[in-house]
Amino acid sequence: MGVDGANEVYNEIRQGQPIGLGEASNDTWITTKVRSQLLTSDLVKSSNVKVTTENGEVFLMGLVTEREAKAAADIASRVSGVKRVTTAFTFIK
């Protein structure tokens, strides 16, 4: 089974209760902090990285070099409130 045109499919489905307004606000704040840290980093072209947060888990996606991916994940993991970082990058050379 596959998805036409897709090289890879990531399954990061989580089961549980929907998050509340407080957690959603916290997730928005975490996303903002991660984005601002990426923006000020010389190691990552922040415009190539999409950041999404759900229940304290940060998802990083985009078209980056392996070095940028490692730097972005490291930066995100150091942000206060982040419980886990999941990456789904496509690498360029």
CSV table of C-alpha atoms in Angstrom, one decimal:
chain,number,residue,atom,x,y,z
A,1,MET,CA,0.0,0.0,0.0
A,2,GLY,CA,1.4,3.4,-0.9
A,3,VAL,CA,0.5,7.0,-1.7
A,4,ASP,CA,0.9,7.9,-5.3
A,5,GLY,CA,3.6,10.5,-5.8
A,6,ALA,CA,4.9,10.2,-2.2
A,7,ASN,CA,8.4,9.0,-1.5
A,8,GLU,CA,7.7,8.5,2.2
A,9,VAL,CA,4.7,8.5,4.5
A,10,TYR,CA,5.1,9.3,8.2
A,11,ASN,CA,2.6,7.9,10.6
A,12,GLU,CA,2.6,9.9,13.8
A,13,ILE,CA,-1.0,9.4,14.8
A,14,ARG,CA,-1.7,9.9,18.5
A,15,GLN,CA,-4.8,8.6,20.3
A,16,GLY,CA,-6.2,10.5,23.2
A,17,GLN,CA,-8.5,13.2,24.3
A,18,PRO,CA,-8.7,16.5,22.4
A,19,ILE,CA,-6.5,19.2,23.9
A,20,GLY,CA,-8.1,22.0,25.8
A,21,LEU,CA,-7.9,25.8,25.2
A,22,GLY,CA,-5.1,26.1,27.7
A,23,GLU,CA,-2.9,23.5,26.1
A,24,ALA,CA,-3.7,24.9,22.6
A,25,SER,CA,-2.5,28.3,23.8
A,26,ASN,CA,0.6,26.8,25.2
A,27,ASP,CA,1.3,25.0,21.9
A,28,THR,CA,1.0,28.2,20.0
A,29,TRP,CA,3.4,29.9,22.4
A,30,ILE,CA,5.9,27.0,22.0
A,31,THR,CA,5.6,27.2,18.2
A,32,THR,CA,6.3,31.0,18.4
A,33,LYS,CA,9.4,30.4,20.6
A,34,VAL,CA,10.8,27.7,18.3
A,35,ARG,CA,10.2,29.8,15.2
A,36,SER,CA,11.9,32.8,16.8
A,37,GLN,CA,14.9,30.7,17.8
A,38,LEU,CA,15.2,29.3,14.3
A,39,LEU,CA,15.0,32.8,12.8
A,40,THR,CA,17.9,34.0,14.9
A,41,SER,CA,20.1,30.9,14.1
A,42,ASP,CA,22.9,31.1,11.6
A,43,LEU,CA,22.7,27.3,11.2
A,44,VAL,CA,19.2,27.0,9.8
A,45,LYS,CA,17.3,28.8,7.0
A,46,SER,CA,14.1,29.2,9.0
A,47,SER,CA,12.0,29.8,5.9
A,48,ASN,CA,12.6,26.2,4.9
A,49,VAL,CA,11.2,24.8,8.2
A,50,LYS,CA,7.6,24.4,9.1
A,51,VAL,CA,6.9,24.2,12.8
A,52,THR,CA,3.7,22.7,14.4
A,53,THR,CA,3.1,21.9,18.0
A,54,GLU,CA,0.6,19.5,19.5
A,55,ASN,CA,0.4,18.8,23.2
A,56,GLY,CA,4.0,20.0,23.8
A,57,GLU,CA,5.3,17.8,20.9
A,58,VAL,CA,7.0,19.9,18.2
A,59,PHE,CA,6.9,18.6,14.6
A,60,LEU,CA,9.5,20.0,12.2
A,61,MET,CA,9.1,19.6,8.5
A,62,GLY,CA,10.7,21.0,5.4
A,63,LEU,CA,13.4,20.8,2.7
A,64,VAL,CA,16.8,21.2,4.5
A,65,THR,CA,20.3,19.8,4.6
A,66,GLU,CA,21.2,17.2,7.2
A,67,ARG,CA,23.2,19.8,9.1
A,68,GLU,CA,20.2,22.1,9.2
A,69,ALA,CA,17.9,19.3,10.3
A,70,LYS,CA,20.1,18.4,13.2
A,71,ALA,CA,20.5,22.1,14.2
A,72,ALA,CA,16.7,22.7,14.0
A,73,ALA,CA,15.9,19.7,16.1
A,74,ASP,CA,18.5,20.7,18.7
A,75,ILE,CA,17.1,24.3,18.8
A,76,ALA,CA,13.5,23.1,19.2
A,77,SER,CA,14.5,20.6,22.0
A,78,ARG,CA,16.0,23.4,24.1
A,79,VAL,CA,12.8,25.5,24.1
A,80,SER,CA,11.0,25.5,27.4
A,81,GLY,CA,7.8,23.4,27.4
A,82,VAL,CA,8.9,21.1,24.6
A,83,LYS,CA,8.2,17.5,25.6
A,84,ARG,CA,9.4,15.8,22.3
A,85,VAL,CA,10.6,16.8,18.9
A,86,THR,CA,9.6,14.8,15.8
A,87,THR,CA,11.2,15.5,12.5
A,88,ALA,CA,9.9,14.8,9.0
A,89,PHE,CA,12.5,16.5,6.8
A,90,THR,CA,13.4,15.9,3.2
A,91,PHE,CA,17.2,16.3,2.7
A,92,ILE,CA,18.9,18.3,0.1
A,93,LYS,CA,22.6,18.1,-0.7
